[in-house]
Amino acid sequence: MTTKTETAPTDTRSATSPESPHGAAPTILTLGCRLNAYESEVMSQHATAAGLSDVVIVNTCAVTSEAVRQAAQSIRRVRRERPEAKIVVTGCAAQIEPQRFADMAEVDHVVGNAEKLDADTFAGLATDAFARVAVNDIMGVRETANHLIGGFGTRARAYVQIQNGCDHRCTFCVIPYGRGPSRSVPAGEVVDQIRALVEGGYQEVVLTGVDITSYGADLPGSASLGRLARQILRHVPELARLRISSIDQVEADNHLLDAIAEEDRLMPHLHLSLQAGHDLTLKRMKRRHLRADAIRFCDHVRQLRPDVAFGADLIAGFPTETELMFDATLDIVDACGLTYLHVFPYSPRPGTPAARMPQVPRSEVKRRAARLRDKGDRVLGRYLAAQQGRTVEALMERADCGRTPQFAEISVSGSAAPGDVVRARVVGHDGRRLEGEPIA
Ligand code: SF4
Protein backbone atom coordinates (compact mmCIF):
# COMPACT_ATOMS: atom_id res chain seq x y z
CA MET A 1 0.00 0.00 0.00
CA THR A 2 1.14 3.48 -0.54
CA THR A 3 2.08 4.77 2.85
CA LYS A 4 0.95 8.17 1.83
CA THR A 5 -2.56 9.30 2.10
CA GLU A 6 -3.22 9.70 -1.52
CA THR A 7 -5.05 12.57 -0.20
CA ALA A 8 -8.36 12.75 -1.85
CA PRO A 9 -8.77 16.42 -0.90
CA THR A 10 -11.03 16.59 2.06
CA ASP A 11 -14.26 16.77 0.15
CA THR A 12 -17.62 17.50 1.63
CA ARG A 13 -20.19 15.54 -0.28
CA SER A 14 -23.83 15.96 0.30
CA ALA A 15 -25.36 12.73 -1.01
CA THR A 16 -28.63 14.27 -2.20
CA SER A 17 -30.79 17.41 -2.22
CA PRO A 18 -28.48 20.36 -3.01
CA GLU A 19 -31.16 22.86 -2.05
CA SER A 20 -30.68 22.29 1.70
CA PRO A 21 -26.95 22.66 2.36
CA HIS A 22 -27.26 21.60 5.96
CA GLY A 23 -30.58 19.89 5.38
CA ALA A 24 -31.35 16.20 5.59
CA ALA A 25 -28.53 14.83 3.43
CA PRO A 26 -25.62 13.01 5.10
CA THR A 27 -22.24 14.69 4.67
CA ILE A 28 -19.03 12.70 4.30
CA LEU A 29 -15.52 14.04 4.88
CA THR A 30 -13.00 11.70 3.28
CA LEU A 31 -9.37 11.79 4.36
CA GLY A 32 -6.70 9.46 3.11
CA CYS A 33 -6.44 7.02 0.28
CA ARG A 34 -8.50 5.95 -2.71
CA LEU A 35 -9.82 2.99 -0.73
CA ASN A 36 -11.29 5.43 1.79
CA ALA A 37 -12.78 7.39 -1.11
CA TYR A 38 -14.43 4.23 -2.43
CA GLU A 39 -15.75 3.33 1.03
CA SER A 40 -17.15 6.83 1.48
CA GLU A 41 -19.30 6.17 -1.59
CA VAL A 42 -20.56 2.97 0.01
CA MET A 43 -21.33 4.78 3.30
CA SER A 44 -23.09 7.57 1.41
CA GLN A 45 -25.43 5.02 -0.16
CA HIS A 46 -26.07 3.24 3.17
CA ALA A 47 -26.66 6.50 5.05
CA THR A 48 -29.10 7.80 2.44
CA ALA A 49 -30.94 4.46 2.31
CA ALA A 50 -31.27 4.55 6.13
CA GLY A 51 -32.78 8.04 5.85
CA LEU A 52 -30.04 9.43 8.07
CA SER A 53 -30.42 13.17 8.36
CA ASP A 54 -28.18 15.92 9.62
CA VAL A 55 -25.18 13.63 10.08
CA VAL A 56 -21.52 14.20 9.31
CA ILE A 57 -19.31 11.13 8.80
CA VAL A 58 -15.56 11.72 9.08
CA ASN A 59 -13.70 8.91 7.29
CA THR A 60 -10.22 9.17 8.82
CA CYS A 61 -6.67 8.07 7.90
CA ALA A 62 -3.89 6.94 10.25
CA VAL A 63 -0.92 6.59 7.91
CA THR A 64 0.95 9.52 9.55
CA SER A 65 0.54 11.38 12.83
CA GLU A 66 -0.25 14.43 10.71
CA ALA A 67 -3.22 12.60 9.15
CA VAL A 68 -4.58 11.80 12.63
CA ARG A 69 -4.09 15.42 13.73
CA GLN A 70 -6.00 16.59 10.62
CA ALA A 71 -8.88 14.25 11.49
CA ALA A 72 -9.23 15.74 14.99
CA GLN A 73 -8.97 19.25 13.57
CA SER A 74 -11.69 18.51 10.98
CA ILE A 75 -14.00 17.12 13.68
CA ARG A 76 -13.63 20.26 15.81
CA ARG A 77 -14.33 22.45 12.77
CA VAL A 78 -17.41 20.45 11.83
CA ARG A 79 -18.80 20.77 15.35
CA ARG A 80 -18.37 24.56 15.22
CA GLU A 81 -20.07 24.76 11.83
CA ARG A 82 -22.80 22.16 12.52
CA PRO A 83 -23.67 22.35 16.24
CA GLU A 84 -26.79 20.19 15.77
CA ALA A 85 -25.38 17.50 13.50
CA LYS A 86 -24.65 13.94 14.60
CA ILE A 87 -20.88 13.41 14.14
CA VAL A 88 -19.71 9.86 13.33
CA VAL A 89 -15.98 9.14 13.16
CA THR A 90 -14.72 6.10 11.26
CA GLY A 91 -11.72 5.02 9.16
CA CYS A 92 -8.25 3.78 10.16
CA ALA A 93 -7.56 6.35 12.91
CA ALA A 94 -10.89 5.46 14.57
CA GLN A 95 -10.20 1.73 14.17
CA ILE A 96 -6.71 1.96 15.71
CA GLU A 97 -7.46 4.54 18.45
CA PRO A 98 -11.24 4.45 19.12
CA GLN A 99 -10.93 5.85 22.64
CA ARG A 100 -9.02 8.89 21.43
CA PHE A 101 -12.08 9.94 19.39
CA ALA A 102 -14.63 8.70 21.92
CA ASP A 103 -12.98 11.08 24.41
CA MET A 104 -13.69 14.04 22.13
CA ALA A 105 -16.81 15.93 23.29
CA GLU A 106 -17.54 16.83 19.66
CA VAL A 107 -18.00 13.17 18.67
CA ASP A 108 -21.29 11.23 18.90
CA HIS A 109 -20.23 7.82 17.58
CA VAL A 110 -17.00 5.99 16.71
CA VAL A 111 -17.44 3.23 14.10
CA GLY A 112 -14.87 0.63 12.98
CA ASN A 113 -13.60 -0.04 9.46
CA ALA A 114 -15.65 -3.23 9.07
CA GLU A 115 -18.78 -1.76 10.69
CA LYS A 116 -18.69 1.30 8.39
CA LEU A 117 -19.49 -0.92 5.37
CA ASP A 118 -22.45 -2.64 7.06
CA ALA A 119 -25.90 -1.26 6.15
CA ASP A 120 -27.17 -2.25 9.63
CA THR A 121 -24.75 0.21 11.18
CA PHE A 122 -26.52 3.09 9.45
CA ALA A 123 -29.98 1.76 10.30
CA GLY A 124 -28.75 1.75 13.89
CA LEU A 125 -27.31 5.26 13.63
CA ALA A 126 -30.77 6.44 12.47
CA THR A 127 -32.05 5.58 15.96
CA ASP A 128 -31.05 7.05 19.32
CA ALA A 129 -30.06 3.65 20.65
CA PHE A 130 -26.81 3.10 18.70
CA ALA A 131 -23.67 2.48 20.77
CA ARG A 132 -21.22 5.37 21.21
CA VAL A 133 -18.34 3.09 20.17
CA ALA A 134 -18.88 0.26 17.62
CA VAL A 135 -15.37 -0.91 16.79
CA ASN A 136 -14.62 -4.65 16.67
CA ASP A 137 -11.35 -6.54 16.28
CA ILE A 138 -10.43 -5.95 12.62
CA MET A 139 -7.96 -8.84 12.75
CA GLY A 140 -10.93 -11.19 12.95
CA VAL A 141 -12.41 -10.03 9.64
CA ARG A 142 -12.02 -12.59 6.86
CA GLU A 143 -14.46 -11.45 4.17
CA THR A 144 -14.40 -8.39 1.95
CA ALA A 145 -17.94 -8.08 0.74
CA ASN A 146 -18.29 -6.18 -2.49
CA HIS A 147 -20.61 -3.19 -2.40
CA LEU A 148 -22.08 -2.37 -5.81
CA ILE A 149 -21.77 1.36 -6.10
CA GLY A 150 -23.68 3.11 -8.84
CA GLY A 151 -21.31 5.94 -9.34
CA PHE A 152 -18.52 7.93 -7.87
CA GLY A 153 -17.98 11.43 -6.59
CA THR A 154 -16.27 12.40 -9.83
CA ARG A 155 -17.31 11.64 -13.41
CA ALA A 156 -13.75 11.20 -14.57
CA ARG A 157 -12.81 7.83 -13.11
CA ALA A 158 -14.18 5.35 -10.66
CA TYR A 159 -12.24 3.50 -7.99
CA VAL A 160 -13.13 -0.13 -7.41
CA GLN A 161 -12.03 -1.98 -4.30
CA ILE A 162 -10.62 -5.41 -5.17
CA GLN A 163 -8.77 -6.12 -1.93
CA ASN A 164 -8.52 -4.95 1.67
CA GLY A 165 -6.12 -5.44 4.59
CA CYS A 166 -2.47 -6.48 4.63
CA ASP A 167 -0.55 -9.52 5.91
CA HIS A 168 2.84 -7.78 5.87
CA ARG A 169 4.34 -5.98 8.84
CA CYS A 170 6.60 -3.21 7.53
CA THR A 171 8.25 -1.74 10.60
CA PHE A 172 6.98 1.84 10.03
CA CYS A 173 3.37 1.04 9.16
CA VAL A 174 0.12 0.92 11.17
CA ILE A 175 -2.18 0.13 8.27
CA PRO A 176 -2.57 -3.60 9.04
CA TYR A 177 -3.91 -2.63 12.50
CA GLY A 178 -6.52 -0.41 10.86
CA ARG A 179 -7.40 -2.67 7.98
CA GLY A 180 -6.90 -6.25 9.22
CA PRO A 181 -5.68 -9.29 7.26
CA SER A 182 -5.48 -9.33 3.45
CA ARG A 183 -8.72 -10.42 1.77
CA SER A 184 -9.86 -10.26 -1.84
CA VAL A 185 -13.16 -9.54 -3.57
CA PRO A 186 -14.06 -12.48 -5.86
CA ALA A 187 -13.30 -11.73 -9.52
CA GLY A 188 -16.90 -12.19 -10.66
CA GLU A 189 -18.09 -9.45 -8.29
CA VAL A 190 -15.31 -7.11 -9.45
CA VAL A 191 -16.26 -7.67 -13.10
CA ASP A 192 -19.97 -7.04 -12.32
CA GLN A 193 -19.07 -3.81 -10.50
CA ILE A 194 -16.94 -2.56 -13.38
CA ARG A 195 -19.58 -3.49 -15.99
CA ALA A 196 -22.15 -1.47 -13.99
CA LEU A 197 -19.81 1.54 -13.86
CA VAL A 198 -19.07 1.35 -17.60
CA GLU A 199 -22.80 1.12 -18.34
CA GLY A 200 -23.07 4.22 -16.14
CA GLY A 201 -20.71 6.04 -18.51
CA TYR A 202 -17.28 5.65 -16.86
CA GLN A 203 -14.38 5.32 -19.30
CA GLU A 204 -11.69 4.71 -16.67
CA VAL A 205 -11.66 2.43 -13.63
CA VAL A 206 -8.88 2.25 -11.01
CA LEU A 207 -8.35 -1.01 -9.13
CA THR A 208 -7.65 -0.14 -5.51
CA GLY A 209 -7.01 -1.78 -2.19
CA VAL A 210 -4.38 -1.89 0.56
CA ASP A 211 -1.90 -4.44 -0.90
CA ILE A 212 -3.40 -5.28 -4.29
CA THR A 213 -0.47 -7.38 -5.47
CA SER A 214 -1.51 -9.93 -2.85
CA TYR A 215 -4.88 -10.14 -4.61
CA GLY A 216 -6.27 -13.67 -4.80
CA ALA A 217 -3.96 -15.36 -2.30
CA ASP A 218 -6.99 -15.99 -0.06
CA LEU A 219 -9.31 -17.08 -2.89
CA PRO A 220 -9.70 -20.64 -4.21
CA GLY A 221 -7.77 -21.52 -7.39
CA SER A 222 -4.93 -19.43 -8.77
CA ALA A 223 -6.39 -15.94 -8.71
CA SER A 224 -3.89 -13.07 -9.01
CA LEU A 225 -3.86 -9.36 -9.86
CA GLY A 226 -2.63 -10.12 -13.39
CA ARG A 227 -5.33 -12.74 -14.02
CA LEU A 228 -7.96 -10.35 -12.64
CA ALA A 229 -6.84 -7.54 -14.98
CA ARG A 230 -7.10 -9.91 -17.94
CA GLN A 231 -10.57 -11.10 -16.87
CA ILE A 232 -11.83 -7.51 -16.53
CA LEU A 233 -10.56 -6.52 -19.99
CA ARG A 234 -11.96 -9.71 -21.54
CA HIS A 235 -15.41 -9.54 -19.91
CA VAL A 236 -15.86 -5.76 -20.18
CA PRO A 237 -14.71 -4.96 -23.73
CA GLU A 238 -16.40 -1.53 -23.54
CA LEU A 239 -14.03 -0.39 -20.77
CA ALA A 240 -11.64 2.10 -22.40
CA ARG A 241 -9.05 2.46 -19.63
CA LEU A 242 -8.10 0.18 -16.74
CA ARG A 243 -5.67 1.65 -14.21
CA ILE A 244 -3.91 -0.08 -11.34
CA SER A 245 -3.26 1.87 -8.15
CA SER A 246 -0.04 1.28 -6.26
CA ILE A 247 1.72 -2.08 -6.30
CA ASP A 248 4.46 -3.86 -4.37
CA GLN A 249 6.60 -4.63 -7.42
CA VAL A 250 8.28 -7.63 -5.79
CA GLU A 251 4.87 -9.36 -5.71
CA ALA A 252 3.90 -8.55 -9.31
CA ASP A 253 2.85 -11.83 -10.99
CA ASN A 254 3.77 -12.89 -14.55
CA HIS A 255 0.17 -12.53 -15.74
CA LEU A 256 0.35 -8.87 -14.72
CA LEU A 257 3.59 -8.40 -16.69
CA ASP A 258 2.03 -10.11 -19.72
CA ALA A 259 -1.05 -7.89 -19.45
CA ILE A 260 1.15 -4.77 -19.21
CA ALA A 261 2.96 -5.89 -22.37
CA GLU A 262 -0.11 -6.90 -24.40
CA GLU A 263 -3.15 -4.91 -23.20
CA ASP A 264 -3.37 -1.36 -24.63
CA ARG A 265 -6.38 -0.65 -22.41
CA LEU A 266 -4.24 -1.32 -19.33
CA MET A 267 -2.76 2.10 -18.59
CA PRO A 268 1.07 2.34 -18.86
CA HIS A 269 1.47 3.84 -15.41
CA LEU A 270 2.67 1.95 -12.33
CA HIS A 271 2.98 3.43 -8.86
CA LEU A 272 5.52 1.46 -6.84
CA SER A 273 5.75 1.04 -3.08
CA LEU A 274 9.57 1.46 -3.07
CA GLN A 275 10.04 3.38 0.19
CA ALA A 276 13.87 3.61 0.05
CA GLY A 277 16.93 3.03 -2.14
CA HIS A 278 19.45 1.48 0.28
CA ASP A 279 19.39 -2.26 1.12
CA LEU A 280 20.04 -1.75 4.83
CA THR A 281 17.13 0.71 5.11
CA LEU A 282 14.89 -1.72 3.19
CA LYS A 283 15.89 -4.55 5.55
CA ARG A 284 15.16 -2.42 8.62
CA MET A 285 11.79 -1.51 7.07
CA LYS A 286 11.09 -5.24 6.59
CA ARG A 287 10.39 -4.65 2.91
CA ARG A 288 10.45 -7.70 0.65
CA HIS A 289 12.69 -6.29 -2.08
CA LEU A 290 16.24 -4.99 -2.42
CA ARG A 291 17.53 -2.07 -4.48
CA ALA A 292 18.61 -4.28 -7.40
CA ASP A 293 15.16 -5.95 -7.55
CA ALA A 294 13.44 -2.58 -8.00
CA ILE A 295 15.83 -1.46 -10.74
CA ARG A 296 15.54 -4.81 -12.53
CA PHE A 297 11.71 -4.64 -12.35
CA CYS A 298 11.56 -1.16 -13.89
CA ASP A 299 14.02 -2.11 -16.65
CA HIS A 300 12.01 -5.24 -17.45
CA VAL A 301 8.64 -3.45 -17.56
CA ARG A 302 10.15 -0.70 -19.72
CA GLN A 303 11.24 -3.36 -22.24
CA LEU A 304 7.70 -4.83 -22.20
CA ARG A 305 5.99 -1.43 -22.44
CA PRO A 306 8.33 1.38 -23.55
CA ASP A 307 5.74 4.14 -22.96
CA VAL A 308 5.33 3.25 -19.27
CA ALA A 309 5.72 5.90 -16.54
CA PHE A 310 6.59 5.03 -12.94
CA GLY A 311 5.66 6.73 -9.72
CA ALA A 312 6.86 5.69 -6.30
CA ASP A 313 6.47 6.22 -2.57
CA LEU A 314 9.69 7.14 -0.82
CA ILE A 315 10.27 7.79 2.88
CA ALA A 316 12.86 10.37 3.95
CA GLY A 317 14.54 10.11 7.32
CA PHE A 318 13.68 6.53 8.29
CA PRO A 319 15.25 5.76 11.70
CA THR A 320 19.02 5.00 11.51
CA GLU A 321 19.19 6.39 7.94
CA THR A 322 22.63 7.96 7.36
CA GLU A 323 23.44 10.61 4.74
CA LEU A 324 24.95 7.84 2.58
CA MET A 325 21.81 5.70 2.85
CA PHE A 326 19.68 8.72 1.96
CA ASP A 327 21.85 9.40 -1.09
CA ALA A 328 20.95 5.90 -2.27
CA THR A 329 17.27 6.86 -2.07
CA LEU A 330 17.93 10.01 -4.10
CA ASP A 331 19.86 7.93 -6.61
CA ILE A 332 17.23 5.22 -7.06
CA VAL A 333 14.94 7.87 -8.58
CA ASP A 334 17.27 7.95 -11.61
CA ALA A 335 18.21 4.25 -11.46
CA CYS A 336 14.53 3.28 -11.81
CA GLY A 337 13.67 6.20 -14.09
CA LEU A 338 10.88 7.44 -11.82
CA THR A 339 8.60 10.30 -12.90
CA TYR A 340 6.23 10.91 -9.98
CA LEU A 341 7.40 10.88 -6.37
CA HIS A 342 5.17 10.67 -3.30
CA VAL A 343 7.55 11.83 -0.59
CA PHE A 344 7.03 11.10 3.11
CA PRO A 345 8.95 12.70 5.92
CA TYR A 346 9.22 9.70 8.24
CA SER A 347 6.46 9.84 10.90
CA PRO A 348 6.85 7.63 13.99
CA ARG A 349 3.61 5.67 14.51
CA PRO A 350 2.80 4.45 18.04
CA GLY A 351 3.35 0.73 18.53
CA THR A 352 5.50 0.22 15.40
CA PRO A 353 9.03 -1.26 15.65
CA ALA A 354 10.50 1.69 13.73
CA ALA A 355 9.20 4.11 16.38
CA ARG A 356 11.48 2.33 18.89
CA MET A 357 14.59 2.65 16.66
CA PRO A 358 17.10 5.54 17.01
CA GLN A 359 15.35 8.47 15.29
CA VAL A 360 16.81 10.89 12.75
CA PRO A 361 16.45 14.49 14.07
CA ARG A 362 13.18 16.10 12.83
CA SER A 363 15.00 18.99 11.18
CA GLU A 364 17.10 16.50 9.23
CA VAL A 365 14.00 14.46 8.28
CA LYS A 366 12.41 17.63 6.89
CA ARG A 367 15.60 18.65 5.06
CA ARG A 368 15.87 15.25 3.37
CA ALA A 369 12.18 15.29 2.41
CA ALA A 370 12.68 18.71 0.82
CA ARG A 371 15.69 17.43 -1.17
CA LEU A 372 13.65 14.45 -2.38
CA ARG A 373 10.76 16.72 -3.42
CA ASP A 374 13.18 18.92 -5.37
CA LYS A 375 14.43 15.81 -7.09
CA GLY A 376 10.81 14.92 -7.85
CA ASP A 377 10.20 18.32 -9.43
CA ARG A 378 13.27 17.90 -11.62
CA VAL A 379 12.42 14.43 -12.91
CA LEU A 380 8.80 15.41 -13.56
CA GLY A 381 9.94 18.48 -15.50
CA ARG A 382 12.33 16.31 -17.53
CA TYR A 383 9.54 13.84 -18.32
CA LEU A 384 7.07 16.56 -19.34
CA ALA A 385 9.65 18.20 -21.63
CA ALA A 386 10.18 14.84 -23.37
CA GLN A 387 6.45 14.68 -24.29
CA GLN A 388 6.69 17.73 -26.57
CA GLY A 389 5.04 17.08 -29.96
CA ARG A 390 3.41 13.79 -28.94
CA THR A 391 -0.26 13.01 -29.52
CA VAL A 392 -2.03 11.80 -26.37
CA GLU A 393 -5.52 10.73 -25.30
CA ALA A 394 -6.50 12.68 -22.19
CA LEU A 395 -9.25 11.61 -19.82
CA MET A 396 -10.80 14.92 -18.81
CA GLU A 397 -11.25 15.57 -15.09
CA ARG A 398 -12.56 19.11 -15.67
CA ALA A 399 -13.52 21.05 -18.83
CA ASP A 400 -9.91 22.18 -19.33
CA CYS A 401 -7.77 19.59 -17.57
CA GLY A 402 -7.22 15.86 -17.78
CA ARG A 403 -4.74 13.00 -17.47
CA THR A 404 -2.78 11.08 -20.08
CA PRO A 405 -2.57 7.26 -19.98
CA GLN A 406 0.74 7.78 -18.11
CA PHE A 407 -1.23 9.88 -15.56
CA ALA A 408 0.47 13.14 -16.51
CA GLU A 409 -1.77 16.15 -15.98
CA ILE A 410 -2.57 18.02 -19.20
CA SER A 411 -4.48 21.22 -19.83
CA VAL A 412 -6.52 21.15 -23.04
CA SER A 413 -8.61 24.11 -24.13
CA GLY A 414 -12.13 23.36 -25.29
CA SER A 415 -15.47 22.32 -23.84
CA ALA A 416 -14.95 18.69 -22.97
CA ALA A 417 -16.96 17.26 -20.07
CA PRO A 418 -15.41 15.37 -17.13
CA GLY A 419 -15.08 11.75 -18.21
CA ASP A 420 -14.58 12.51 -21.91
CA VAL A 421 -11.44 11.22 -23.63
CA VAL A 422 -9.98 13.83 -26.00
CA ARG A 423 -7.01 13.63 -28.41
CA ALA A 424 -4.44 16.39 -28.03
CA ARG A 425 -0.98 17.34 -29.30
CA VAL A 426 1.51 18.29 -26.59
CA VAL A 427 2.76 21.82 -27.26
CA GLY A 428 4.46 22.62 -23.95
CA HIS A 429 4.45 22.31 -20.15
CA ASP A 430 4.73 24.44 -17.01
CA GLY A 431 6.86 22.06 -14.99
CA ARG A 432 3.83 20.39 -13.41
CA ARG A 433 1.37 19.93 -16.24
CA LEU A 434 1.47 19.43 -19.99
CA GLU A 435 -0.15 21.88 -22.37
CA GLY A 436 -2.19 20.29 -25.13
CA GLU A 437 -3.92 21.47 -28.25
CA PRO A 438 -7.10 19.52 -29.04
CA ILE A 439 -7.04 17.49 -32.26
CA ALA A 440 -10.42 17.32 -34.03
S1 SF4 B 1 2.54 -3.15 6.20
FE1 SF4 B 1 3.79 -2.66 4.39
S2 SF4 B 1 2.74 -3.62 2.68
FE2 SF4 B 1 1.28 -3.51 4.39
S3 SF4 B 1 0.15 -1.61 4.11
FE3 SF4 B 1 1.87 -1.16 5.42
S4 SF4 B 1 3.49 -0.45 4.02
FE4 SF4 B 1 1.97 -1.52 2.81
JSON list of C-alpha atoms and ligand atoms in Angstrom, two decimals, residues 1-3 166 168-170 172-173 175-176 210-211 248 273 275 287-288, ligand 1:
[
{"chain": "A", "resi": 1, "resn": "MET", "atom": "CA", "xyz": [0.00, 0.00, 0.00]},
{"chain": "A", "resi": 2, "resn": "THR", "atom": "CA", "xyz": [1.14, 3.48, -0.54]},
{"chain": "A", "resi": 3, "resn": "THR", "atom": "CA", "xyz": [2.08, 4.77, 2.85]},
{"chain": "A", "resi": 166, "resn": "CYS", "atom": "CA", "xyz": [-2.47, -6.48, 4.63]},
{"chain": "A", "resi": 168, "resn": "HIS", "atom": "CA", "xyz": [2.84, -7.78, 5.87]},
{"chain": "A", "resi": 169, "resn": "ARG", "atom": "CA", "xyz": [4.34, -5.98, 8.84]},
{"chain": "A", "resi": 170, "resn": "CYS", "atom": "CA", "xyz": [6.60, -3.21, 7.53]},
{"chain": "A", "resi": 172, "resn": "PHE", "atom": "CA", "xyz": [6.98, 1.84, 10.03]},
{"chain": "A", "resi": 173, "resn": "CYS", "atom": "CA", "xyz": [3.37, 1.04, 9.16]},
{"chain": "A", "resi": 175, "resn": "ILE", "atom": "CA", "xyz": [-2.18, 0.13, 8.27]},
{"chain": "A", "resi": 176, "resn": "PRO", "atom": "CA", "xyz": [-2.57, -3.60, 9.04]},
{"chain": "A", "resi": 210, "resn": "VAL", "atom": "CA", "xyz": [-4.38, -1.89, 0.56]},
{"chain": "A", "resi": 211, "resn": "ASP", "atom": "CA", "xyz": [-1.90, -4.44, -0.90]},
{"chain": "A", "resi": 248, "resn": "ASP", "atom": "CA", "xyz": [4.46, -3.86, -4.37]},
{"chain": "A", "resi": 273, "resn": "SER", "atom": "CA", "xyz": [5.75, 1.04, -3.08]},
{"chain": "A", "resi": 275, "resn": "GLN", "atom": "CA", "xyz": [10.04, 3.38, 0.19]},
{"chain": "A", "resi": 287, "resn": "ARG", "atom": "CA", "xyz": [10.39, -4.65, 2.91]},
{"chain": "A", "resi": 288, "resn": "ARG", "atom": "CA", "xyz": [10.45, -7.70, 0.65]},
{"chain": "B", "resi": 1, "resn": "SF4", "atom": "S1", "xyz": [2.54, -3.15, 6.20]},
{"chain": "B", "resi": 1, "resn": "SF4", "atom": "FE1", "xyz": [3.79, -2.66, 4.39]},
{"chain": "B", "resi": 1, "resn": "SF4", "atom": "S2", "xyz": [2.74, -3.62, 2.68]},
{"chain": "B", "resi": 1, "resn": "SF4", "atom": "FE2", "xyz": [1.28, -3.51, 4.39]},
{"chain": "B", "resi": 1, "resn": "SF4", "atom": "S3", "xyz": [0.15, -1.61, 4.11]},
{"chain": "B", "resi": 1, "resn": "SF4", "atom": "FE3", "xyz": [1.87, -1.16, 5.42]},
{"chain": "B", "resi": 1, "resn": "SF4", "atom": "S4", "xyz": [3.49, -0.45, 4.02]},
{"chain": "B", "resi": 1, "resn": "SF4", "atom": "FE4", "xyz": [1.97, -1.52, 2.81]}
]
